[in-house]
CSV table of C-alpha atoms and ligand atoms in Angstrom, one decimal:
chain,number,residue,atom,x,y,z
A,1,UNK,CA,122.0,118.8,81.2
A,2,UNK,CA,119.2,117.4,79.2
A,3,UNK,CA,116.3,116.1,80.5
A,4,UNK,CA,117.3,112.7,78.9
A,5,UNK,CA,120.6,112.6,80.2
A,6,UNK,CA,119.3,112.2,83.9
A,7,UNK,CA,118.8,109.2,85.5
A,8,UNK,CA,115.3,109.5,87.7
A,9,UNK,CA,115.9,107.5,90.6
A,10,UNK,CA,113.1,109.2,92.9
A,11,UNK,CA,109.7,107.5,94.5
A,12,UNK,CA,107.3,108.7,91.7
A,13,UNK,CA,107.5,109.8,89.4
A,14,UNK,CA,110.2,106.8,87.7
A,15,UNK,CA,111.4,106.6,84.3
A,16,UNK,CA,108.8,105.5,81.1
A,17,UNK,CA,109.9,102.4,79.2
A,18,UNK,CA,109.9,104.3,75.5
A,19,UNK,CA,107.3,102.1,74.7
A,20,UNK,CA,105.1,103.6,76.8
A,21,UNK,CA,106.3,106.9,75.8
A,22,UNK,CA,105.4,105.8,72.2
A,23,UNK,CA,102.2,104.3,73.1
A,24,UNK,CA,100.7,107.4,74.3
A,25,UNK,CA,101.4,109.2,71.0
A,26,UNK,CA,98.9,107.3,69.4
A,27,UNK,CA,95.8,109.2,67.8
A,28,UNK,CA,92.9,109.6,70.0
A,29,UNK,CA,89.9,107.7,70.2
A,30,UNK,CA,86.2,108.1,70.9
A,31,UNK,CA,85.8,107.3,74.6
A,32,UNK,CA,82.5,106.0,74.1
A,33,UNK,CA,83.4,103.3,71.9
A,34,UNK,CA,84.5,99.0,71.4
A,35,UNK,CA,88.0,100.4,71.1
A,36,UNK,CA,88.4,102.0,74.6
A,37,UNK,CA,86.0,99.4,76.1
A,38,UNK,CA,89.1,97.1,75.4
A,39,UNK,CA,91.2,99.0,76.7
A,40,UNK,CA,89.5,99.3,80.2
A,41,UNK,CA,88.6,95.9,79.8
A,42,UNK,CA,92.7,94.4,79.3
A,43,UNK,CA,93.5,97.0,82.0
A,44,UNK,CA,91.3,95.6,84.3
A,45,UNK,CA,92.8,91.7,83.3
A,46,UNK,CA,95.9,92.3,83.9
A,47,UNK,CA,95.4,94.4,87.4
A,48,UNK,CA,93.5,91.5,88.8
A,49,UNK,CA,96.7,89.5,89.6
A,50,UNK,CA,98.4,92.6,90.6
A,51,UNK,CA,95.3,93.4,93.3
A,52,UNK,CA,94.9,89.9,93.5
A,53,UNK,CA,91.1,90.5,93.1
A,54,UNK,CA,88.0,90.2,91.1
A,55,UNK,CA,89.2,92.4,87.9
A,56,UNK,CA,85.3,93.6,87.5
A,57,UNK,CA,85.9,95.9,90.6
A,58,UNK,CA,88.8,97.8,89.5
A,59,UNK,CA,88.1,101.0,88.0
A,60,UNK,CA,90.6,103.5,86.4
A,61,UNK,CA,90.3,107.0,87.7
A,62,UNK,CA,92.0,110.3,86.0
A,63,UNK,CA,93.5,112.0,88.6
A,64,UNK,CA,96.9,111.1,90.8
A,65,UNK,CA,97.0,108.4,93.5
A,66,UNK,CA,95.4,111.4,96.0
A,67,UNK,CA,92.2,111.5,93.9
A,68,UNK,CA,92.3,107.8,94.7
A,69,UNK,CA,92.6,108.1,98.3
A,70,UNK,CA,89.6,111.1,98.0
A,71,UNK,CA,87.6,109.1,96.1
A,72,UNK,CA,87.7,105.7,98.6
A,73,UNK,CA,86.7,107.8,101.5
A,74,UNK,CA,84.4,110.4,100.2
A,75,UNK,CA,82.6,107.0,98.5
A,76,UNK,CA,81.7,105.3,101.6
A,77,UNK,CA,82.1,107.6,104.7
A,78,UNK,CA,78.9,109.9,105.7
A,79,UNK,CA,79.4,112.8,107.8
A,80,UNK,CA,79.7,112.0,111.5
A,81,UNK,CA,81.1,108.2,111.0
A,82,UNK,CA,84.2,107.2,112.6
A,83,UNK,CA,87.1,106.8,110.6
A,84,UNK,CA,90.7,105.4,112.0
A,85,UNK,CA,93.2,107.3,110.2
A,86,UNK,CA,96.9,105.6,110.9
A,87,UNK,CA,99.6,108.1,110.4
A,88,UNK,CA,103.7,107.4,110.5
A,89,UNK,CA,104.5,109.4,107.5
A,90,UNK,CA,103.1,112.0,105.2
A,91,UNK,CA,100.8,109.8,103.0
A,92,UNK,CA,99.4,108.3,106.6
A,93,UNK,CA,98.8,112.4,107.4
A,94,UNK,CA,97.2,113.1,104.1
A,95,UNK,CA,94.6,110.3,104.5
A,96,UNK,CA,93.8,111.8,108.0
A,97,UNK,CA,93.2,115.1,106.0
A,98,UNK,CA,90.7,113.8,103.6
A,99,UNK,CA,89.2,112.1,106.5
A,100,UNK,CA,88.7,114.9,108.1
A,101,UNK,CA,86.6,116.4,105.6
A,102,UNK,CA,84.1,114.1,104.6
A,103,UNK,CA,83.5,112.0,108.3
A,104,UNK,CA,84.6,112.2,111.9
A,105,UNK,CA,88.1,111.1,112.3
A,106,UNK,CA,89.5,109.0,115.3
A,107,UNK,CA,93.3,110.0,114.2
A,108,UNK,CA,95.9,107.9,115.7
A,109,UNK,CA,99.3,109.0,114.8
A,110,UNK,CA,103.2,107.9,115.5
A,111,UNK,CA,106.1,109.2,115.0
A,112,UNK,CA,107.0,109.3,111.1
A,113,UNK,CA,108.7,106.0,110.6
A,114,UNK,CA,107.8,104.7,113.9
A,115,UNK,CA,105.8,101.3,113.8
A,116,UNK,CA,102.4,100.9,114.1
A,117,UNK,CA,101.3,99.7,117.4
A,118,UNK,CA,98.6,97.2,116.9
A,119,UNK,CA,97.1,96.9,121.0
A,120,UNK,CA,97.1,100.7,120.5
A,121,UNK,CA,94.8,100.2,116.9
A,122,UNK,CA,92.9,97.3,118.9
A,123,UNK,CA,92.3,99.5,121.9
A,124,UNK,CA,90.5,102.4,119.2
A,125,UNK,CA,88.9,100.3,117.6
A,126,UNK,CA,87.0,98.6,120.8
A,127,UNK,CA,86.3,102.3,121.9
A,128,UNK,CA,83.4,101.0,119.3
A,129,UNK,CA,81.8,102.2,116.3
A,130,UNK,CA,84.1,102.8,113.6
A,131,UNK,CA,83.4,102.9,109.9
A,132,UNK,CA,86.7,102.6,108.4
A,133,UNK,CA,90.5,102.5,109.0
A,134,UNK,CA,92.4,104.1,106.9
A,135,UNK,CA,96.4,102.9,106.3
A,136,UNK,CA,99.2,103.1,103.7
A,137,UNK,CA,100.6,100.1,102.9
A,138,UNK,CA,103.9,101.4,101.9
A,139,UNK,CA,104.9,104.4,103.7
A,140,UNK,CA,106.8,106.3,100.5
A,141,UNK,CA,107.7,109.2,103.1
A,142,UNK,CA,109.0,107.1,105.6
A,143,UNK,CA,110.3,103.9,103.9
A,144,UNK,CA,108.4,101.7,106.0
A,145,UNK,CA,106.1,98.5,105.1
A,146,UNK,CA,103.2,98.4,107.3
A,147,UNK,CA,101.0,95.3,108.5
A,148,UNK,CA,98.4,95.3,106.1
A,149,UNK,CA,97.5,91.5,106.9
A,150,UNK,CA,97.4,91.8,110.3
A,151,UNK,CA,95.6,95.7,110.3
A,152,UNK,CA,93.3,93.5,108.2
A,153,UNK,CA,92.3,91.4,110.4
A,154,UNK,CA,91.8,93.8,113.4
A,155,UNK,CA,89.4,95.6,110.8
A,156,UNK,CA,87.5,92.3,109.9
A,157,UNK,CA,87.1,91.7,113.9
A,158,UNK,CA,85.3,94.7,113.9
A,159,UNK,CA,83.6,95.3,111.2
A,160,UNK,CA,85.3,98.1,109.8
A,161,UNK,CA,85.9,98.6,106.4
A,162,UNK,CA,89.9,98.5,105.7
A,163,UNK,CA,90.8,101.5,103.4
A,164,UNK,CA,94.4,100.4,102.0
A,165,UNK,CA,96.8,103.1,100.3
A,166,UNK,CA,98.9,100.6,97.8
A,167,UNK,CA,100.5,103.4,96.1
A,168,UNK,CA,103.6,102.5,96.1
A,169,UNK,CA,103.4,98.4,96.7
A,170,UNK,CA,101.3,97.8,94.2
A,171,UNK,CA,103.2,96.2,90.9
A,172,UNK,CA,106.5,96.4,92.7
A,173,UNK,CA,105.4,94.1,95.7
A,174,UNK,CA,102.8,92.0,97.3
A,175,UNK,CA,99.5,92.9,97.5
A,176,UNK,CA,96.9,90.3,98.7
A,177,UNK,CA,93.9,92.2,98.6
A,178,UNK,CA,91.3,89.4,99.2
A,179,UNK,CA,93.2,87.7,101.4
A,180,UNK,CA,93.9,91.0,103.8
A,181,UNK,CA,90.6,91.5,104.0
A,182,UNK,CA,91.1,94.9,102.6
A,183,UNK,CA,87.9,97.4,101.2
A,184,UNK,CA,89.0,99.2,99.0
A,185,UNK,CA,92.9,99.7,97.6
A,186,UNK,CA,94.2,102.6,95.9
A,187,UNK,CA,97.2,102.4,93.4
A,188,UNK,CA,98.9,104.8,91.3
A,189,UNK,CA,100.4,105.2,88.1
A,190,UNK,CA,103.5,107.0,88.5
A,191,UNK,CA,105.3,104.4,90.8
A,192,UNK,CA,106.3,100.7,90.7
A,193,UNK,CA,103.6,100.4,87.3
A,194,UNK,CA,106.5,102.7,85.5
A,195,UNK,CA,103.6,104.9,83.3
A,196,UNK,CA,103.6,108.6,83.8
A,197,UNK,CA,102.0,110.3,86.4
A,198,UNK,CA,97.9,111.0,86.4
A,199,UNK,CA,96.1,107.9,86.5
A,200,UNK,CA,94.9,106.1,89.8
A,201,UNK,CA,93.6,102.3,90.0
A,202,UNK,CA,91.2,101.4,92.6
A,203,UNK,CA,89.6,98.2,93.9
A,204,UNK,CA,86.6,97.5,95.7
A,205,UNK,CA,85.1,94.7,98.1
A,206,UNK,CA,81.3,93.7,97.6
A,207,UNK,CA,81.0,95.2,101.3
A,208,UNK,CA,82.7,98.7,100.1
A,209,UNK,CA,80.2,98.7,97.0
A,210,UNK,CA,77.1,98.0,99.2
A,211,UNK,CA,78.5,100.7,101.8
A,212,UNK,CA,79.0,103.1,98.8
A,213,UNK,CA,74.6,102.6,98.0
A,214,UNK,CA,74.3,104.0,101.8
A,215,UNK,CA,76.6,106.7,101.7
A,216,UNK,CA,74.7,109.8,100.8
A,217,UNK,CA,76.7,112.5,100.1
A,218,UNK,CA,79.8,111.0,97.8
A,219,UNK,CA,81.7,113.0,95.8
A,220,UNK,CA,80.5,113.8,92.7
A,221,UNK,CA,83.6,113.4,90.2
A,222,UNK,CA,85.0,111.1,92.5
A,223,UNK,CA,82.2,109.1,93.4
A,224,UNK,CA,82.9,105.1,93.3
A,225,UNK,CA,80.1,103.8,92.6
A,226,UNK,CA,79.6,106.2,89.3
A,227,UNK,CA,82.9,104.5,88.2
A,228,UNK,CA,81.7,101.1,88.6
A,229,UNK,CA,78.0,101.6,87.5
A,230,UNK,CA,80.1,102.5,84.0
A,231,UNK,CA,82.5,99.7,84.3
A,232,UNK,CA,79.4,97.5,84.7
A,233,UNK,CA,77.6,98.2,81.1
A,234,UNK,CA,78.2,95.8,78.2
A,235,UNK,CA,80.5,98.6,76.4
A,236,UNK,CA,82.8,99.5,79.4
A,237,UNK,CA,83.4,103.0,80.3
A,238,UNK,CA,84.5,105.9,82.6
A,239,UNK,CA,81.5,108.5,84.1
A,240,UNK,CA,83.3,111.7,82.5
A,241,UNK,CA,86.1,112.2,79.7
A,242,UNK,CA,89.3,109.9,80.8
A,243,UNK,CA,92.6,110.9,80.0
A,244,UNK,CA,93.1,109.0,77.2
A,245,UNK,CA,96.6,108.9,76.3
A,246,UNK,CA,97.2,107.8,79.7
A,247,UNK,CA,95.4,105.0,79.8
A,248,UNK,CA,97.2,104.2,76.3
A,249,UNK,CA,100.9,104.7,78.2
A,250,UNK,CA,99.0,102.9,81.7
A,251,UNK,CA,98.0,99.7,79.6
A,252,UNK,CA,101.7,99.4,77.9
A,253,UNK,CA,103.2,99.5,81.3
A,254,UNK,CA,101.1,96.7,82.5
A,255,UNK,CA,101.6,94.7,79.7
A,256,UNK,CA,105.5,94.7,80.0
A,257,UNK,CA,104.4,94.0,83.7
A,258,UNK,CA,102.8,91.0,82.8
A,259,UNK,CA,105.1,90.1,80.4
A,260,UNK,CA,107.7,90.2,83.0
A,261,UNK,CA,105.2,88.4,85.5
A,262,UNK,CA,104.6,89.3,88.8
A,263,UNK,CA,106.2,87.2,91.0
A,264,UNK,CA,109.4,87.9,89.1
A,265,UNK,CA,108.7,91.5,89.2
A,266,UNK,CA,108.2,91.5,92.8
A,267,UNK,CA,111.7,89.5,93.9
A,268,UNK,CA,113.2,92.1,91.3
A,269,UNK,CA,112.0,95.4,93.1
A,270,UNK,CA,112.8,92.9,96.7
A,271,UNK,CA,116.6,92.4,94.9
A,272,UNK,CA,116.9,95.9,94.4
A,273,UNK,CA,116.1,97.3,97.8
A,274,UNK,CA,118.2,95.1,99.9
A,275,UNK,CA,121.4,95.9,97.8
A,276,UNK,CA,120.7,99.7,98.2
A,277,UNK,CA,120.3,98.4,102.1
A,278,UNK,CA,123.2,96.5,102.1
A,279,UNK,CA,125.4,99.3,100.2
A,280,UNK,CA,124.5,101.8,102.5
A,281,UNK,CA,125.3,99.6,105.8
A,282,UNK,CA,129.1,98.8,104.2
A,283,UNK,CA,129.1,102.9,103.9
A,284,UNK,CA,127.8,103.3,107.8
A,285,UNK,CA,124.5,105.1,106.7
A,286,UNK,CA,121.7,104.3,108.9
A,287,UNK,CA,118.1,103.4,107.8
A,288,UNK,CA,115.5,105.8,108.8
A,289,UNK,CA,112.5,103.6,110.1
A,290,UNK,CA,112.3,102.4,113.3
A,291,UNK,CA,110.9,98.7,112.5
A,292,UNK,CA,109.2,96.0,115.2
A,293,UNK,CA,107.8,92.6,115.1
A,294,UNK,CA,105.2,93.9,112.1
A,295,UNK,CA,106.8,96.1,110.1
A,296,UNK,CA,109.9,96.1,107.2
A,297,UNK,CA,112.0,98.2,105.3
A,298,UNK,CA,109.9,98.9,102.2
A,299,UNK,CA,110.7,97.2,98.9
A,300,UNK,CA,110.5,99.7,96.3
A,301,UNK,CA,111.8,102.8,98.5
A,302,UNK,CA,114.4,103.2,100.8
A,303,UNK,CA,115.0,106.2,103.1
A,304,UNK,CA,118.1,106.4,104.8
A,305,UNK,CA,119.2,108.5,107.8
A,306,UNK,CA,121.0,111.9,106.7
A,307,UNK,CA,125.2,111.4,108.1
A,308,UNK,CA,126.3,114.1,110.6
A,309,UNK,CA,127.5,117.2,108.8
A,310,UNK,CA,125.5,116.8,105.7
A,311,UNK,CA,122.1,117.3,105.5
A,312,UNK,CA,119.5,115.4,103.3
A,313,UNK,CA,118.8,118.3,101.2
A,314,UNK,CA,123.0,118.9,100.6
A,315,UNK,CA,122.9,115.2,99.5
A,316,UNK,CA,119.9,115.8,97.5
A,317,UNK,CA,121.8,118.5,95.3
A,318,UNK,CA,125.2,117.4,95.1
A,319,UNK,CA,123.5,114.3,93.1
A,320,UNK,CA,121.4,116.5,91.2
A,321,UNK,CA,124.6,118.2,89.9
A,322,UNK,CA,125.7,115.0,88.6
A,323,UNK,CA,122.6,114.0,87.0
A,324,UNK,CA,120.8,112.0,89.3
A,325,UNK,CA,117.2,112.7,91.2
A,326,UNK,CA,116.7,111.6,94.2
A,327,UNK,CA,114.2,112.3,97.2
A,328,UNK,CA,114.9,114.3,100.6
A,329,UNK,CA,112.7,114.1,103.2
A,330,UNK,CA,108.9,116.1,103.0
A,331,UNK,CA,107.8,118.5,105.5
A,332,UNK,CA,109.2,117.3,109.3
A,333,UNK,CA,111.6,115.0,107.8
A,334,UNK,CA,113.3,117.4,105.7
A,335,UNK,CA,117.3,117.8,105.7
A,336,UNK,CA,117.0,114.7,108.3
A,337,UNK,CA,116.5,111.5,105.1
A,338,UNK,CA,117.5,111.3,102.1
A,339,UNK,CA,115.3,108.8,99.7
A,340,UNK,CA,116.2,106.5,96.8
A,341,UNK,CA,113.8,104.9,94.7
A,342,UNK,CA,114.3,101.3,93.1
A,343,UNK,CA,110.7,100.9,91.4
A,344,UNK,CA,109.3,100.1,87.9
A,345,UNK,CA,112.1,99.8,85.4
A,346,UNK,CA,115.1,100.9,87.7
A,347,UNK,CA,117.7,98.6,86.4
A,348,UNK,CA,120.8,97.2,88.5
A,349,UNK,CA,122.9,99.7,86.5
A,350,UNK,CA,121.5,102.8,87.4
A,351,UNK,CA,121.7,101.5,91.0
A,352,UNK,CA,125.4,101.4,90.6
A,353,UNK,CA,125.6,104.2,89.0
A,354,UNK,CA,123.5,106.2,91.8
A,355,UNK,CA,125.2,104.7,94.5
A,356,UNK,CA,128.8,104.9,93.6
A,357,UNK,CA,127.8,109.2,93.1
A,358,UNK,CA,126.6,108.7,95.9
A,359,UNK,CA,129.9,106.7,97.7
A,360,UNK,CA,132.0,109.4,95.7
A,361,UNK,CA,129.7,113.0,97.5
A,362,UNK,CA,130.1,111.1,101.1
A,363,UNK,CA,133.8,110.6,101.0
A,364,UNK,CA,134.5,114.1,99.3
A,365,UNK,CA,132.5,115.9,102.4
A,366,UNK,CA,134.5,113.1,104.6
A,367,UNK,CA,131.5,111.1,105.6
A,368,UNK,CA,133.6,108.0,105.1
A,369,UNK,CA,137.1,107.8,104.5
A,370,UNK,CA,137.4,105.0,101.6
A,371,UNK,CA,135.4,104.1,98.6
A,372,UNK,CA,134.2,100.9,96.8
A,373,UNK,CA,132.7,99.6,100.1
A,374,UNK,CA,129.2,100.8,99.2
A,375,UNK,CA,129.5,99.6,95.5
A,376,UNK,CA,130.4,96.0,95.8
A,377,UNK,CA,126.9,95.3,97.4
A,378,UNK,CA,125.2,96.4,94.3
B,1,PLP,C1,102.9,109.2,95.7
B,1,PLP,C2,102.1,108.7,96.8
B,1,PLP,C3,100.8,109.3,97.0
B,1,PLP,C4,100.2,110.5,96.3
B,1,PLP,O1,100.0,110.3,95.1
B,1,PLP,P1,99.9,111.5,94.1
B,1,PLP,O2,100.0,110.8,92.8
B,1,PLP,O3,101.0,112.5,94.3
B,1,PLP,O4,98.5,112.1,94.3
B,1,PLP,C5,100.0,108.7,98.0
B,1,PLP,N1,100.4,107.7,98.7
B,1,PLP,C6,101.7,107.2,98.6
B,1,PLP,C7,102.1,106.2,99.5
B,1,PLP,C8,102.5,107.7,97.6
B,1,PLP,O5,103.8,107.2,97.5
């Protein structure tokens, strides 16, 4: 089968629009120039509403969402500060890892897609003296929404900054991050923003930038403030050499993003979700997270519970035989979930189409015993 001829239905990377394929074929440009400057310059526009932020603190940086996260906590942590790190899935684990290597970390893990406790988050945080707190906001692993708002606050109460993982929330549902109170929010190309992989967006409070002039030993490529310091100049820039053809295919996608406007894009990936939900209840498949007062299912991935007898990795292939990518679990959770994607341009008919595969591999290995139920919700 051709690469073409599948449908790409996984949490990152998602199918390109073709105009953002085509937009990256364009000839390149002198990064040091009025034309790029622009193109920062409308990125940055058009983000601001996504973040809903000050546009002049987002910066663009070449490198995957994880350069992202690196880059937030290498940019304000010194060694020896303490740094929260909330784990429930594997992007929760990796900011602990990063943690771990530029400050001290105070890790405080649950069970992947468990719910964060927040008297448990209170309690460490009144243990006193913590820098940061570290959190994804859309736990791709785990398929779980966390409590950004109300994490935020417990950050705010004491005066920690609040390092948000937006990943996979950002452009495919809300993100408040005034309003949350959040530091600094990393976002990535690959998911709900529909360009390719390789690009990650980040924004940053006044109190993160003034954090950042303290923090003595940031990374050097991935040092904030270098970003913004170039962002700041009349012609608007990047430190080093950006990948330009990405930022060529990333400013495309957030056009057609803006075109399609926000709020709209939002109830879209929201629409999406909740049939994949509501298909897989009619077919007795379980959700994976374990959800309480604060958390939700996410809205732009959703992880299911493997059925007895056929493991998440079985389900995995048999759909890859017909043409259709989509996620197992990572590491611990492997052969236990299965994953679907509904972000970026995902359209109602490739849902059907995934899910009635889907219906068609679970009553041929006699997981249920009649089919259409699963469709009809989609
Ligand atoms: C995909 C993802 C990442 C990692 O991004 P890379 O682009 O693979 O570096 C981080 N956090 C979340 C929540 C993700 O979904």
């Amino acid at each position: 089968m051709q690469t073409e001829d599948k449908l790409l239905m996984m949490p990152g990377p998602v199918k390109v629009p073709s105009s953002v394929l085509r937009a990256m074929s364009k000839p390149m440009i002198n990064h040091r120039s009025k034309d790029f400057s622009e193109i920062i310059d409308e990125c940055q526009k058009l983000m601001g509403p996504m973040f809903n932020t000050n546009p002049d603190n987002i910066v663009i940086i070449s490198g995957s969402g994880s350069a992202g996260m690196e880059a937030a906590i290498g940019s304000v942590i010194n060694k020896g500060e303490k740094v929260i790190s909330l784990e429930n899935g594997k992007f929760g684990e990796r900011f602990k890892e990063i943690s771990f290597k530029y400050g001290d970390t105070v890790p405080l893990e649950f069970e992947w897609g468990d719910s964060f406790d927040l008297d448990l988050i209170e309690e460490k945080l009144d243990a006193g003296d913590i820098s940061a707190i570290t959190m994804v906001h859309n736990e791709t692993s785990a398929g779980i929404l966390n409590p950004a708002k109300e994490v935020g606050k417990l950050a705010k109460k004491y005066d920690a900054l609040f390092i948000l993982d937006v990943i996979t929330s950002f452009g495919g549902d809300c993100v408040k991050f005034d309003e949350w109170g959040v530091d600094i929010a990393v976002a990535g190309s690959q998911k709900c923003i529909a360009a390719p992989p390789g690009l990650s967006m980040v924004a940053m409070s006044e109190k993160a930038l003034s954090k950042m002039e303290e923090t003595t030993c940031r990374p050097y490529y991935l040092d904030l403030l270098a970003y913004k310091n170039s962002i700041s100049k009349e012609m608007k820039e990047t430190p080093y050499t950006p990948a330009v053809s990405l930022f060529y295919g990333l400013l495309e996608a957030l056009r057609i993003a803006d075109s399609e406007g926000i709020e709209n894009r939002i109830k879209r990936h929201r629409d999406m979700t909740k049939s994949v939900r509501d298909a897989m209840a009619a077919m007795g498949i379980e959700m994976f997270p374990n959800l309480n007062k604060y958390s939700r299912y996410s809205n732009t991935v959703s992880a299911m519970k493997s059925p007895e007898g056929l493991s998440g990795e079985d389900i995995k292939k048999e759909m890859s035989n017909r043409g259709i990518i989509i996620a197992g679990g990572q590491n611990r959770l492997k052969g236990k979930i299965f994953r679907i994607g509904s972000m970026g341009a995902v359209t109602p008919l490739d849902l059907m189409t995934t899910i009635s595969e889907l219906e068609l591999i679970l009553y041929e290995n006699k997981v249920i015993d009649k089919i259409g139920e699963g469709m009809r919700h989609i």
